[in-house]
mmCIF file of C-alpha atoms (C1' of nucleotides) in Angstrom:
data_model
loop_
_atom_site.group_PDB
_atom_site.id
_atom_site.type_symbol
_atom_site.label_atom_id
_atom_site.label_comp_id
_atom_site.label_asym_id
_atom_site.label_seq_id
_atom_site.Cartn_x
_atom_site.Cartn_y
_atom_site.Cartn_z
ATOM 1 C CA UNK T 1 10.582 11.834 -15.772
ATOM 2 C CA UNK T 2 8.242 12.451 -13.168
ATOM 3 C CA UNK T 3 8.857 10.614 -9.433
ATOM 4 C CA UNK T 4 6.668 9.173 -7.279
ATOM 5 C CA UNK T 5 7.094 11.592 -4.921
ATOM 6 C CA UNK T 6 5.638 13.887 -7.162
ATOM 7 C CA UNK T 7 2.245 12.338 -7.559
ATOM 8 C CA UNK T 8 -0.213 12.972 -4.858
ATOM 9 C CA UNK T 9 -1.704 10.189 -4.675
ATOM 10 C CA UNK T 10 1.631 8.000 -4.048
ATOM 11 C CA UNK T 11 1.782 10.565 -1.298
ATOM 12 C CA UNK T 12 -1.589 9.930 -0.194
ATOM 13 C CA UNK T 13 -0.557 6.334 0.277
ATOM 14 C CA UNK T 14 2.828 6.423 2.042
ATOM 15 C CA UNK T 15 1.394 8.674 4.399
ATOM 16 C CA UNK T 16 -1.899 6.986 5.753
ATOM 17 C CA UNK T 17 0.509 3.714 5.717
ATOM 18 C CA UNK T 18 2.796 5.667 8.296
ATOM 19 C CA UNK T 19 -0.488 7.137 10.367
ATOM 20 C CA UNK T 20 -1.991 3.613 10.287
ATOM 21 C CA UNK T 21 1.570 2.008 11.516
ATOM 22 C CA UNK T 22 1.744 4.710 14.191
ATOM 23 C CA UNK T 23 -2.209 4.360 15.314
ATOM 24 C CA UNK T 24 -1.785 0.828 16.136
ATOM 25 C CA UNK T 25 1.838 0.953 17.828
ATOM 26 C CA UNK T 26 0.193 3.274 19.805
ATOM 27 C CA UNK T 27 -2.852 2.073 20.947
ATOM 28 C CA UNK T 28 -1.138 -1.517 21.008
ATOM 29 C CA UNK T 29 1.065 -0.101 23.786
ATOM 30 C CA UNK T 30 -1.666 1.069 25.789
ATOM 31 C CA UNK T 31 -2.916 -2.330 25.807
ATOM 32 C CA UNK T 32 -5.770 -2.260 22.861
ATOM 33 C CA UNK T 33 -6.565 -3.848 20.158
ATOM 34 C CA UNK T 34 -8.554 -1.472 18.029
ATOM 35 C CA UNK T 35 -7.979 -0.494 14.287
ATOM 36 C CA UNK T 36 -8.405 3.136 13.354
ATOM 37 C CA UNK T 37 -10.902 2.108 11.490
ATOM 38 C CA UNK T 38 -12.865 0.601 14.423
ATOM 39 C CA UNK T 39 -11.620 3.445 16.719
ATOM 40 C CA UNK T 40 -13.433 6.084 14.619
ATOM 41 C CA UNK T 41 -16.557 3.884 14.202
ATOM 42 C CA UNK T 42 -16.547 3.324 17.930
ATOM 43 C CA UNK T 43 -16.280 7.170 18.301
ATOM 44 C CA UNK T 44 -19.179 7.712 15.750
ATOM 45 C CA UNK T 45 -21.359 5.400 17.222
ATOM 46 C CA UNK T 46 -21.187 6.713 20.522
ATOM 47 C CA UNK T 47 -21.960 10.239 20.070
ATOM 48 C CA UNK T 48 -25.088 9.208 17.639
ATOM 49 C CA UNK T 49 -26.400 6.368 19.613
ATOM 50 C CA UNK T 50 -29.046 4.450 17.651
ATOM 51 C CA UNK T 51 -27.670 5.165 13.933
ATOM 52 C CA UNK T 52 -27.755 2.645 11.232
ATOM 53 C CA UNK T 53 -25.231 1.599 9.123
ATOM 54 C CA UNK T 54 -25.866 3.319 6.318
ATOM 55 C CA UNK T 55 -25.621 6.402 8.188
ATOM 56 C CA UNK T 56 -22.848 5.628 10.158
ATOM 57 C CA UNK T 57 -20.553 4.633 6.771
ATOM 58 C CA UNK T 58 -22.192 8.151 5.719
ATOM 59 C CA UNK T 59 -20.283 10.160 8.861
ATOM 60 C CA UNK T 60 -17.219 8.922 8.422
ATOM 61 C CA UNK T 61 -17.240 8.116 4.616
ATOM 62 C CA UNK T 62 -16.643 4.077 4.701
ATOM 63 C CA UNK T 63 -18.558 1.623 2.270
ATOM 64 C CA UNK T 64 -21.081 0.300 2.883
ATOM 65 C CA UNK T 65 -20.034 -3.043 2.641
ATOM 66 C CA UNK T 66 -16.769 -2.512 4.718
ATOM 67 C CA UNK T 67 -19.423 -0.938 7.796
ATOM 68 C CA UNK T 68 -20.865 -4.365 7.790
ATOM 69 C CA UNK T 69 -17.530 -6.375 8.865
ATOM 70 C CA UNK T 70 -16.126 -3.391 10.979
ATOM 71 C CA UNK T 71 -19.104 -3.050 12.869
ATOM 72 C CA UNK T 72 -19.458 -7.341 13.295
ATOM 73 C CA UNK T 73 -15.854 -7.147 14.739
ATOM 74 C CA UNK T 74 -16.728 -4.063 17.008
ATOM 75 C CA UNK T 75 -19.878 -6.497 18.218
ATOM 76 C CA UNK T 76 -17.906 -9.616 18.581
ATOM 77 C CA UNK T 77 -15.398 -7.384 20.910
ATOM 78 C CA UNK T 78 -18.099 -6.350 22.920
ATOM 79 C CA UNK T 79 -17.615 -3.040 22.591
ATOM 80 C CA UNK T 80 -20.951 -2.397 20.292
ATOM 81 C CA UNK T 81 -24.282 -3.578 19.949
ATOM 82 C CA UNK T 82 -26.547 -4.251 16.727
ATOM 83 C CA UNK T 83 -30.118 -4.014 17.629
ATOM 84 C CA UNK T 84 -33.480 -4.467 15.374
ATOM 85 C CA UNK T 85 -34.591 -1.316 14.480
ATOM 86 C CA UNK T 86 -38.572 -0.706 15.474
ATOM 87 C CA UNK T 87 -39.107 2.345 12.792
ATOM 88 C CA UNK T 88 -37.197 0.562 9.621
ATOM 89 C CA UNK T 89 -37.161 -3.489 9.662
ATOM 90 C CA UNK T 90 -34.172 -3.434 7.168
ATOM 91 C CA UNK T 91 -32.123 -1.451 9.445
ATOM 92 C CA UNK T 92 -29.729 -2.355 12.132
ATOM 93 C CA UNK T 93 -29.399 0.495 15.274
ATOM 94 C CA UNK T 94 -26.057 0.560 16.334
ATOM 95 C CA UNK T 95 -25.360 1.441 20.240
ATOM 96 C CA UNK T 96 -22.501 0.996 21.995
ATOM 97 C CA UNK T 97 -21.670 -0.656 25.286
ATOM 98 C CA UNK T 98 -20.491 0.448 28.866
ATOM 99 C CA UNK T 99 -17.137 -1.358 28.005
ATOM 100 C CA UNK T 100 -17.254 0.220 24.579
ATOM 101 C CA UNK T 101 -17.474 3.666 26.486
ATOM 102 C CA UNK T 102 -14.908 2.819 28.565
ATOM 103 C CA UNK T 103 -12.269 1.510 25.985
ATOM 104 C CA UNK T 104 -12.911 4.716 23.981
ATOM 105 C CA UNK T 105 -12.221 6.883 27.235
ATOM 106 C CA UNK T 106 -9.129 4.898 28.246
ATOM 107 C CA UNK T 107 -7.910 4.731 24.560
ATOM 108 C CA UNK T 108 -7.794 8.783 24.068
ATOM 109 C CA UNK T 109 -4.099 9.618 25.446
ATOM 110 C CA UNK T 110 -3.040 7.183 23.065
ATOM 111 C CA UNK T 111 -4.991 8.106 20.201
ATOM 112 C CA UNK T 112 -3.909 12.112 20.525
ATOM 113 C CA UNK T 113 -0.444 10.666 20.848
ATOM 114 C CA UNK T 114 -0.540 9.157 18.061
ATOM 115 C CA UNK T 115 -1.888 11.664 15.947
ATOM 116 C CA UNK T 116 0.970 13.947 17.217
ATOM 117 C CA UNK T 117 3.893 11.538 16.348
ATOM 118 C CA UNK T 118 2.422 11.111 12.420
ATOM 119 C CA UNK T 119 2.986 15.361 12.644
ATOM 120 C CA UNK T 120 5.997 15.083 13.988
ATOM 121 C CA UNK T 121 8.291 16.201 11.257
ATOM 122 C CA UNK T 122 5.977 19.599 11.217
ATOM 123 C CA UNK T 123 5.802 22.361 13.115
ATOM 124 C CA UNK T 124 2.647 23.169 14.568
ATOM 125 C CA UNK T 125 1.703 25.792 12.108
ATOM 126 C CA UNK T 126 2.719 23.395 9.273
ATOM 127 C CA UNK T 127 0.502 20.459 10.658
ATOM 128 C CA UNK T 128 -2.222 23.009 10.555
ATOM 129 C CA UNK T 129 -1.769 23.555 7.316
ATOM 130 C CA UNK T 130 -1.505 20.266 5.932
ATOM 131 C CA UNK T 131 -4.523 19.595 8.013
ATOM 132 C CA UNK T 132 -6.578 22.473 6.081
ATOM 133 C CA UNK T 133 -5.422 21.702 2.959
ATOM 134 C CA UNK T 134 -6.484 17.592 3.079
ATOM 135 C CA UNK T 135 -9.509 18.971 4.614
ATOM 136 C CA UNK T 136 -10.397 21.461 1.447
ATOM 137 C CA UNK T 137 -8.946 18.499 -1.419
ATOM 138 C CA UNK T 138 -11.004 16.163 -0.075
ATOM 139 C CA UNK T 139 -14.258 18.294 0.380
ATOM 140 C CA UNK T 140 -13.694 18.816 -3.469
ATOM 141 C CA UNK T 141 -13.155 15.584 -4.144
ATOM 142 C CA UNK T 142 -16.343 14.396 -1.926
ATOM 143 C CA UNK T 143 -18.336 12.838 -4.376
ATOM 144 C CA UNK T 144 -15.854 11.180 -6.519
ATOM 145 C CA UNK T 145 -15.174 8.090 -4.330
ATOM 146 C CA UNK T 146 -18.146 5.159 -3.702
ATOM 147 C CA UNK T 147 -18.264 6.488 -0.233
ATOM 148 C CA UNK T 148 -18.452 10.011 0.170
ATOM 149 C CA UNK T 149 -19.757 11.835 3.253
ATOM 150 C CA UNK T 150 -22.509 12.302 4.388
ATOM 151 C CA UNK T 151 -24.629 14.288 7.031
ATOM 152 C CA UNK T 152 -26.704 12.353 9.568
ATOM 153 C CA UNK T 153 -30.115 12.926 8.526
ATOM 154 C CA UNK T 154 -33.245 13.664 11.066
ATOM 155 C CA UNK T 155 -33.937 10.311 11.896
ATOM 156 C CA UNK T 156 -37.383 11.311 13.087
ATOM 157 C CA UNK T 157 -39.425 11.998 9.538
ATOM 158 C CA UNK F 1 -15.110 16.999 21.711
ATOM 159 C CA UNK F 2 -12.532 15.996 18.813
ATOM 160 C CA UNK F 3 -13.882 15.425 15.818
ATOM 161 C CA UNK F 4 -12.977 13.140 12.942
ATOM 162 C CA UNK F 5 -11.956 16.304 11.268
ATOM 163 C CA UNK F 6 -9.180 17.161 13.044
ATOM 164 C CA UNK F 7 -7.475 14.151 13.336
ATOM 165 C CA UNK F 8 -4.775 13.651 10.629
ATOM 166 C CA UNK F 9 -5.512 10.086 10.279
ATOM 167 C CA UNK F 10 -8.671 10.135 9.334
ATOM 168 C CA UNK F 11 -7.899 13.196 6.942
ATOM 169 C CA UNK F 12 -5.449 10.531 5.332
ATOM 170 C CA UNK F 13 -7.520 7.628 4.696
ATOM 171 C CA UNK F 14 -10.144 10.193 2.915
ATOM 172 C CA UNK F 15 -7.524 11.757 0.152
ATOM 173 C CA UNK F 16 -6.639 8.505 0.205
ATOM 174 C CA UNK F 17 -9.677 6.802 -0.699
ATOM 175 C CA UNK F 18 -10.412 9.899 -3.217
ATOM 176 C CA UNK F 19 -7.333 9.383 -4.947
ATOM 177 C CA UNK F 20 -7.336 5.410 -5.193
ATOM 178 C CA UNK F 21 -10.562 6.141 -6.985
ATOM 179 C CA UNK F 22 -10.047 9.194 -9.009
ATOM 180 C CA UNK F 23 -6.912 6.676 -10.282
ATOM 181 C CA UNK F 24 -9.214 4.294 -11.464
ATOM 182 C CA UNK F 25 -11.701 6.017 -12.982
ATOM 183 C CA UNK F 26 -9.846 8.135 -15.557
ATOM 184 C CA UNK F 27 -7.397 4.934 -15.814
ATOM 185 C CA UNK F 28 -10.510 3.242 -16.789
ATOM 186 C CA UNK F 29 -12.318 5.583 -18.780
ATOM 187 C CA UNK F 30 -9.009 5.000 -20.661
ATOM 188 C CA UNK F 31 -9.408 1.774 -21.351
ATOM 189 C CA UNK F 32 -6.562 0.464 -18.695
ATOM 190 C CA UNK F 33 -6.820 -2.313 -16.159
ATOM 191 C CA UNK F 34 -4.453 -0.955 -13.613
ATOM 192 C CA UNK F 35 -4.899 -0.020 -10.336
ATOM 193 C CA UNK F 36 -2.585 2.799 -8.418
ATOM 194 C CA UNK F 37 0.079 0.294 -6.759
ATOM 195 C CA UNK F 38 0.436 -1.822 -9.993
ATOM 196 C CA UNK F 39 1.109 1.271 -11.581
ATOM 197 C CA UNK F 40 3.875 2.408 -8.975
ATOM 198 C CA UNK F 41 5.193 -0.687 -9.596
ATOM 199 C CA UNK F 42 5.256 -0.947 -13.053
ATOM 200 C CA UNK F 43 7.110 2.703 -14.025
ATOM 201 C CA UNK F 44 9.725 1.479 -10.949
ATOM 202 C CA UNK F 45 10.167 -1.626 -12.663
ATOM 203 C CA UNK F 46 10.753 0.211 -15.986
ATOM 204 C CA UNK F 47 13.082 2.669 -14.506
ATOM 205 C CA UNK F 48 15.409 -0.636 -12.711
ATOM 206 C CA UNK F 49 15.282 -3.001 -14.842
ATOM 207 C CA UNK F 50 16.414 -6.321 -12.963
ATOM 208 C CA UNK F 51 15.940 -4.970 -9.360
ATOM 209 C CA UNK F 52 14.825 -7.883 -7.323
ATOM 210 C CA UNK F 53 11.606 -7.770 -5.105
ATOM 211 C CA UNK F 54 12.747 -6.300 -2.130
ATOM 212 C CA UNK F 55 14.320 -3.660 -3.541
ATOM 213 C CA UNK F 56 11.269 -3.064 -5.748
ATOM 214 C CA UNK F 57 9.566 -2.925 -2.349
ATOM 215 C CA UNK F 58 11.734 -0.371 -1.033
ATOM 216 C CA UNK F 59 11.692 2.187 -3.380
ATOM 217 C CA UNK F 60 8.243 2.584 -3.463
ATOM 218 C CA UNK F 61 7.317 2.064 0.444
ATOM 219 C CA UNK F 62 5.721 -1.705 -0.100
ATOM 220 C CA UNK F 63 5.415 -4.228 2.380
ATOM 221 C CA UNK F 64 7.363 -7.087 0.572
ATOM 222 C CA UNK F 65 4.875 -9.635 1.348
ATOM 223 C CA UNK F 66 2.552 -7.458 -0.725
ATOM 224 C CA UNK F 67 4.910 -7.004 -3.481
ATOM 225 C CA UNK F 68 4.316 -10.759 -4.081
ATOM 226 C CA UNK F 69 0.465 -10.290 -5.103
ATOM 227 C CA UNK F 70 1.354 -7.411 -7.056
ATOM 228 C CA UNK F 71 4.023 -8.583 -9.260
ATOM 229 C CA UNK F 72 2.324 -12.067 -9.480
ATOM 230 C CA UNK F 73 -1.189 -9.687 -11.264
ATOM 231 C CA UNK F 74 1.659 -7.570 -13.364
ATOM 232 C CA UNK F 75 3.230 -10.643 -14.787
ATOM 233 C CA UNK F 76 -0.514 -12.489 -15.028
ATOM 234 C CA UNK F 77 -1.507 -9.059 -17.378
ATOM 235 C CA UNK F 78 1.900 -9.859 -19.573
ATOM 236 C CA UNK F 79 2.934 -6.661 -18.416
ATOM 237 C CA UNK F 80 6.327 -7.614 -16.164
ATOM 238 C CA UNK F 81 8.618 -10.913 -16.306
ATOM 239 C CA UNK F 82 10.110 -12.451 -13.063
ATOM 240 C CA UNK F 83 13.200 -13.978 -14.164
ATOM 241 C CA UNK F 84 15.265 -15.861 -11.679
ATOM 242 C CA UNK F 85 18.757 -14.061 -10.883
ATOM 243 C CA UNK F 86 21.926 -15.870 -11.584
ATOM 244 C CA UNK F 87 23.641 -14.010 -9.044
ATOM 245 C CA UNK F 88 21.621 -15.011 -6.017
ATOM 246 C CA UNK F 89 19.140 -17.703 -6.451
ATOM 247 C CA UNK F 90 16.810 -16.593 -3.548
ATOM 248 C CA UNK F 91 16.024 -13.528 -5.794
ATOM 249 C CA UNK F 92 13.853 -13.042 -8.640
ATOM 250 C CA UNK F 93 14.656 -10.023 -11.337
ATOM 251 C CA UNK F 94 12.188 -8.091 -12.464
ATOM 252 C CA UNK F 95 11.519 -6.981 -15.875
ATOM 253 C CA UNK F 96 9.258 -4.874 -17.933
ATOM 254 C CA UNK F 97 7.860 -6.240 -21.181
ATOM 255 C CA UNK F 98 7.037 -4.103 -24.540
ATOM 256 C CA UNK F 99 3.401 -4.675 -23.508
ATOM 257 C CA UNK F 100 4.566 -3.161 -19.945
ATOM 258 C CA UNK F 101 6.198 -0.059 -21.425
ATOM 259 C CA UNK F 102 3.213 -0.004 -24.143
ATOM 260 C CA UNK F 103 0.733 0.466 -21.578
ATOM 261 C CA UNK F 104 2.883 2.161 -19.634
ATOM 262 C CA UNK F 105 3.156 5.116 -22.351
ATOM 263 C CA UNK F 106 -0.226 5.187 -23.352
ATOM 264 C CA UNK F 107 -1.451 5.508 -19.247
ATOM 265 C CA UNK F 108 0.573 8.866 -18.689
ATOM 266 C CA UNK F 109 -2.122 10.967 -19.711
ATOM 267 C CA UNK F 110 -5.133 9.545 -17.507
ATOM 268 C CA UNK F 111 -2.337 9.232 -14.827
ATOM 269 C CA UNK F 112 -1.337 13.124 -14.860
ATOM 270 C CA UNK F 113 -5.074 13.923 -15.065
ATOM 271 C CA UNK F 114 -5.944 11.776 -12.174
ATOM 272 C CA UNK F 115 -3.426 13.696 -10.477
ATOM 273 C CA UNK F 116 -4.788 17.053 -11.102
ATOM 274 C CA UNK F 117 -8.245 16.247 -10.439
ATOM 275 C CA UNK F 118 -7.537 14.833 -6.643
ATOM 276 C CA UNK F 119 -5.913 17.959 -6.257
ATOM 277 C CA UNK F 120 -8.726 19.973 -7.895
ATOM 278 C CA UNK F 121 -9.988 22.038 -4.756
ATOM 279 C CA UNK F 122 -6.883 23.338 -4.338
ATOM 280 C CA UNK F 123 -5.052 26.460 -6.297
ATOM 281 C CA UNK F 124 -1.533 25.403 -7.363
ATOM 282 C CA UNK F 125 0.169 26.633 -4.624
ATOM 283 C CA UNK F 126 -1.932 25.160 -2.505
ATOM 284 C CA UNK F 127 -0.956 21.810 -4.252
ATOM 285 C CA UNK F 128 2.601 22.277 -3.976
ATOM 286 C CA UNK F 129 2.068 23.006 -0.512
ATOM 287 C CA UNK F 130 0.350 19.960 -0.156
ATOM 288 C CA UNK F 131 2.941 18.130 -1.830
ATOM 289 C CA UNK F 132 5.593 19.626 0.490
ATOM 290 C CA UNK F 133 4.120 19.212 3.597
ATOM 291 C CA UNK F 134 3.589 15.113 2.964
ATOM 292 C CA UNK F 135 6.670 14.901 1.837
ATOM 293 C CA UNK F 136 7.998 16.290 5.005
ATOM 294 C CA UNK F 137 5.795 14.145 7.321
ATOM 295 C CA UNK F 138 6.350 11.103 5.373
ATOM 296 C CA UNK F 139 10.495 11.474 5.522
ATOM 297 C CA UNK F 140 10.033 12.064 9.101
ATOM 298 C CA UNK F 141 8.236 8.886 9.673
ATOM 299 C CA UNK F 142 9.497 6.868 7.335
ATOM 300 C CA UNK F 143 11.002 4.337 9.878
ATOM 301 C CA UNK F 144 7.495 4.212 11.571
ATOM 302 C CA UNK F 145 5.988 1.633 8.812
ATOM 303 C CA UNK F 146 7.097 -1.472 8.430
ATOM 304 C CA UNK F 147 7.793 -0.751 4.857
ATOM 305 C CA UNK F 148 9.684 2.146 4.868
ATOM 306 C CA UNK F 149 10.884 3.498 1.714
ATOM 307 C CA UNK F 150 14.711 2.292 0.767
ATOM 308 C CA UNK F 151 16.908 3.791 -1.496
ATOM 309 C CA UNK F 152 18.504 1.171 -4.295
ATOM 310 C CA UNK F 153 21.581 -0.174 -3.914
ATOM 311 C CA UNK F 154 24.254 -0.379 -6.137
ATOM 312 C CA UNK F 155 23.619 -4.526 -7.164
ATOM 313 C CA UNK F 156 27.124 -5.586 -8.223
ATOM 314 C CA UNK F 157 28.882 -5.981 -4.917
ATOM 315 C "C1'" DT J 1 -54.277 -0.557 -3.861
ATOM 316 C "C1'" DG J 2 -50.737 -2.403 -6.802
ATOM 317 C "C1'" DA J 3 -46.681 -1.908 -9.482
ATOM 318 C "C1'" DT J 4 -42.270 0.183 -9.279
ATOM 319 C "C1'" DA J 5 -38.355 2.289 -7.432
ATOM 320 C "C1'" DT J 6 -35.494 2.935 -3.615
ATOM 321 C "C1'" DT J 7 -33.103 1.720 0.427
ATOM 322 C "C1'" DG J 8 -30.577 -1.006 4.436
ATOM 323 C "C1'" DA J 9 -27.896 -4.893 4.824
ATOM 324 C "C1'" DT J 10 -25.301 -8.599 3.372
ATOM 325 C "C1'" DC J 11 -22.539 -11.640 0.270
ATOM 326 C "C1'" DA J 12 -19.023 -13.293 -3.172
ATOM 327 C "C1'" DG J 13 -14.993 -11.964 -5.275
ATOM 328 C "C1'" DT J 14 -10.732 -9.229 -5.776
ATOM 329 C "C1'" DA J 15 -6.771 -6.126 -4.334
ATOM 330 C "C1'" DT J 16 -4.139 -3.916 -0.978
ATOM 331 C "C1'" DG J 17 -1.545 -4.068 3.554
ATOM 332 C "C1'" DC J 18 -0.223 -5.996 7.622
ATOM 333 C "C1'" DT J 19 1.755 -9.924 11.391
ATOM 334 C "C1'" DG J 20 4.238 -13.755 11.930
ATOM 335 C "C1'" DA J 21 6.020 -18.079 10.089
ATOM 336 C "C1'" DT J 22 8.689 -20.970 6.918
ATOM 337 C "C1'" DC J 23 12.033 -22.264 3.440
ATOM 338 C "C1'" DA J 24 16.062 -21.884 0.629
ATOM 339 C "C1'" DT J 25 20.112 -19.529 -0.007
ATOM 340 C "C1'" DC J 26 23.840 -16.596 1.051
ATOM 341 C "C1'" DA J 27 27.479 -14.333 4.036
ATOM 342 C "C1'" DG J 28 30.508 -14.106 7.813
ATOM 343 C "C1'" DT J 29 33.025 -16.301 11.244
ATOM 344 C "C1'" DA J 30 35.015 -19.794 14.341
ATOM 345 C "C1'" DT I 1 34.834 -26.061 6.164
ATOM 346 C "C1'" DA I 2 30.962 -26.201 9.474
ATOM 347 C "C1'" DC I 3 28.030 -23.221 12.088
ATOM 348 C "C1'" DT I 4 25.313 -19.232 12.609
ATOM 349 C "C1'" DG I 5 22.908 -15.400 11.369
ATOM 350 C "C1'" DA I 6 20.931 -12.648 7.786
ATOM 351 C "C1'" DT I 7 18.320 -12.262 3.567
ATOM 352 C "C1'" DG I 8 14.822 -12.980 -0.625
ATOM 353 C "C1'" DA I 9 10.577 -14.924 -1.343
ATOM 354 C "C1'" DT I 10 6.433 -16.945 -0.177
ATOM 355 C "C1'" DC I 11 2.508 -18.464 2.704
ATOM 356 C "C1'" DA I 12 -1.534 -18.439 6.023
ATOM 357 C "C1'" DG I 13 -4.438 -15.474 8.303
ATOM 358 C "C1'" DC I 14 -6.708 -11.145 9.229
ATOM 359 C "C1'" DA I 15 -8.592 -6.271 8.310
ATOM 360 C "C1'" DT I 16 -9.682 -2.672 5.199
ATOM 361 C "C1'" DA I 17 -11.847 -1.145 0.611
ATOM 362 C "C1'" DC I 18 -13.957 -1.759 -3.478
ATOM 363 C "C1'" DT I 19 -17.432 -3.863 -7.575
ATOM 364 C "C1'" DG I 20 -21.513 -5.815 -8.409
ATOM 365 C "C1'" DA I 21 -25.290 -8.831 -6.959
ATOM 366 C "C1'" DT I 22 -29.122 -10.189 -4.014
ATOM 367 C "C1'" DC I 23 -32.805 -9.938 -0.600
ATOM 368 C "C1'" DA I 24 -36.187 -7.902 2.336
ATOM 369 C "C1'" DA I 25 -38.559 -3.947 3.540
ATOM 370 C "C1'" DT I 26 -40.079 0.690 2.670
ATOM 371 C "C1'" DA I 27 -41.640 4.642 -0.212
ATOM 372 C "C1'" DT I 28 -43.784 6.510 -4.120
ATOM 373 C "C1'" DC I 29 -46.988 7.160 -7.428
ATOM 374 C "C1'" DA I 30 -50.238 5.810 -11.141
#
DNA sequence: TGATATTGATCAGTATGCTGATCATCAGTA
DNA sequence: TACTGATGATCAGCATACTGATCAATATCA
């Protein structure tokens, strides 16, 4: 009878439930409030200033429809801004603020320390491994989920 | 400048997301209405017949407030009973029904291929390694969730 | 140009997952 | 036995994620 711990996928879950748990301990003891979900939005939005949504969600593989309420709760914290785009009417540019800058530079320590502690039943070598491996499964598996990743394209056609 | 990449996090929530929906498509293409955790559920179920809810939760890493939802949707599809426990009437024993171990039988296939194709970049060592290395993270942050996995205890105290 | 297809964003609805609270019941102890 | 603390289950509230729909604006092509 195959176990759980056998399947991959239960895998998958158990251990971006502990890397979650530990993210927000983390940060939370530094004195944020920032999902890693937001955190890596934040991150995206600041080194592509002036992306939309679409291509944001693209860079870091979210929904579409889950961008909309991540990035409304990354505006409502003031850390991001949503502005009318001039070249595309439809399309929201997404910038983000001086105190967006700064949470994301105060935030760091915590955010490396966190991703140690989720490695910290593996060696150094080992968390370089698994690290290689998830990245290779899941450029395989790209295309099978609604929101795979994407490239920023040229914005300037 | 760190990128998304290299953080084992994000890595996480990717397979993640790839397997959730690998799951459901070859569950679906199967004919099944069942989603990954109502799955994990289920077989546990099967395999403790009258385990209460929190143990439920424990063996497969749950948060038991989200056990709730997901036993309430097993028992709405016929699939599970919840049975109130003579031996402590706080707790509720859990069940499988014939049209539980039915669909239960009849999902193995789609849920063994769902497995292999998540894992489908990867040669079979590779996978095992995979396999390994979660496991190994996972034990050593089990305590780090607040629904850490639990082994069952022996219920006639 | 005008019809059509595509695209960016949002919404309603559903299913995980979590925090923190409440309620009933049980267990251990004074 | 009465009190106290622990435990099983549920609830409200919030944040991801997804399906499928809609709407406005853009792109494409006959």
């Amino acid at each position: 009878m195959k176990d759980n711990n056998d399947m991959p996928g239960h895998l998958a879950r158990r251990f971006q439930q502990i890397a979650v748990a530990v993210f927000l301990a983390e940060v939370g003891e530094a004195g944020f409030d920032l999902t890693p979900v937001q955190y890596a939005a934040l991150a995206t939005i600041k080194a592509n200033p002036g992306l939309d949504q679409i291509t944001l969600a693209g860079l870091i593989a979210y929904d579409r429809t889950t961008i909309t309420g991540v990035v409304d709760r990354l505006v409502q914290k003031g850390l991001a801004e949503r502005r009318a785009s001039r070249r595309d009417r439809r399309a929201r540019e997404l910038v983000i603020t001086d105190e967006g800058s700064r949470t994301l530079r105060k935030i760091t320590p915590a955010v490396e320390s966190a991703q140690a502690i989720m490695l910290r039943g593996l060696s150094s070598k080992e968390g370089e491994e698994l690290m290689r491996l998830l990245r290779k499964a899941i450029a395989a598996g790209n295309e099978l989920s609604r929101a795979p990743m994407r490239d920023a394209q040229a914005q300037d056609r």
